[in-house]
CSV table of C-alpha atoms in Angstrom, one decimal:
chain,number,residue,atom,x,y,z
T,80,MET,CA,83.1,107.7,174.2
T,81,LYS,CA,80.1,105.9,172.6
T,82,GLU,CA,80.3,105.8,168.8
T,83,LYS,CA,77.2,107.0,167.0
T,84,VAL,CA,75.6,104.4,164.8
T,85,HIS,CA,73.8,105.5,161.6
T,86,ARG,CA,71.1,103.2,160.5
T,87,LYS,CA,69.1,103.3,157.4
T,88,LEU,CA,65.5,104.2,158.1
T,89,SER,CA,62.7,103.5,155.7
T,90,HIS,CA,60.7,106.6,154.8
T,91,GLN,CA,57.9,107.1,152.3
T,92,LEU,CA,57.9,110.8,151.5
T,93,PRO,CA,55.7,112.9,149.3
T,94,ILE,CA,57.3,114.4,146.2
T,95,VAL,CA,55.8,117.2,144.2
T,96,LEU,CA,56.7,117.3,140.5
T,97,THR,CA,56.2,120.5,138.4
T,98,ASP,CA,57.3,121.8,135.1
T,99,GLY,CA,60.2,124.1,135.5
T,100,GLU,CA,62.0,126.5,133.1
T,101,ASP,CA,63.9,125.3,130.0
T,102,ASP,CA,62.0,122.1,129.8
T,103,PHE,CA,63.3,120.8,133.1
T,104,MET,CA,61.1,119.0,135.6
T,105,VAL,CA,61.3,120.3,139.2
T,106,ALA,CA,61.0,117.9,142.1
T,107,MET,CA,60.6,118.9,145.8
T,108,CYS,CA,59.9,117.2,149.1
T,109,PRO,CA,57.6,119.5,151.1
T,110,LEU,CA,58.5,117.8,154.4
T,111,ILE,CA,62.2,118.7,154.2
T,112,PRO,CA,63.1,122.4,154.4
T,113,GLY,CA,64.7,123.5,151.1
T,114,CYS,CA,64.8,120.0,149.5
T,115,ILE,CA,64.4,120.6,145.8
T,116,SER,CA,66.0,119.3,142.7
T,117,GLN,CA,65.4,119.0,139.0
T,118,GLY,CA,66.0,116.9,135.9
T,119,LYS,CA,65.5,116.8,132.2
T,120,THR,CA,63.1,113.9,132.5
T,121,ARG,CA,60.6,112.7,135.2
T,122,ASP,CA,62.9,109.8,136.0
T,123,GLU,CA,66.0,112.0,136.2
T,124,ALA,CA,64.1,114.5,138.5
T,125,LEU,CA,63.0,111.6,140.8
T,126,SER,CA,66.6,110.2,140.9
T,127,ASN,CA,68.0,113.6,141.7
T,128,ILE,CA,65.4,114.3,144.5
T,129,ARG,CA,66.2,110.9,146.0
T,130,GLU,CA,69.8,111.9,146.3
T,131,ALA,CA,68.9,115.3,147.7
T,132,ILE,CA,66.6,113.7,150.3
T,133,GLU,CA,69.4,111.3,151.3
T,134,LEU,CA,71.8,114.3,151.8
T,135,CYS,CA,69.2,116.3,153.7
T,136,LEU,CA,68.5,113.4,156.0
T,137,GLN,CA,72.3,113.1,156.7
T,138,MET,CA,72.3,116.8,157.8
T,139,GLN,CA,69.0,117.0,159.6
T,140,GLU,CA,70.5,116.7,163.1
T,141,GLN,CA,73.1,119.4,162.5
T,142,GLU,CA,70.4,121.6,160.9
T,143,GLY,CA,67.9,121.1,163.7
T,144,TRP,CA,64.8,119.8,161.9
T,145,THR,CA,62.9,116.5,162.1
T,146,LEU,CA,60.5,114.7,159.8
T,147,PRO,CA,56.9,114.7,161.1
T,148,GLU,CA,55.9,111.3,162.3
T,149,HIS,CA,52.4,111.6,160.7
T,150,TYR,CA,51.2,113.6,157.8
T,151,GLU,CA,48.4,113.5,155.2
T,152,VAL,CA,48.7,114.4,151.6
T,153,VAL,CA,45.4,116.0,150.3
T,154,ALA,CA,44.6,117.3,146.8
T,155,MET,CA,42.3,120.2,147.0
T,156,LYS,CA,40.3,121.5,144.0
T,157,LEU,CA,39.6,125.2,144.0
T,158,ALA,CA,37.0,127.0,141.9
T,159,ALA,CA,38.4,129.1,139.1
């Protein structure tokens, strides 16, 4: 039986940071289903979402999803 080799892939993923409840900052990666975390500070939220992303990437084959090969992040201004 052939052993599966896990290699580290380099990804640059978009992260959305928003203010959450109780002075926490919420961080989410919109390209990964359900990948969300939080932290008391911006740095803590980013550290926590990095860990969440790594765990999600370990489970992606079992969960049946893939990262898109190409995507574009666009900011859109809407009239009030």
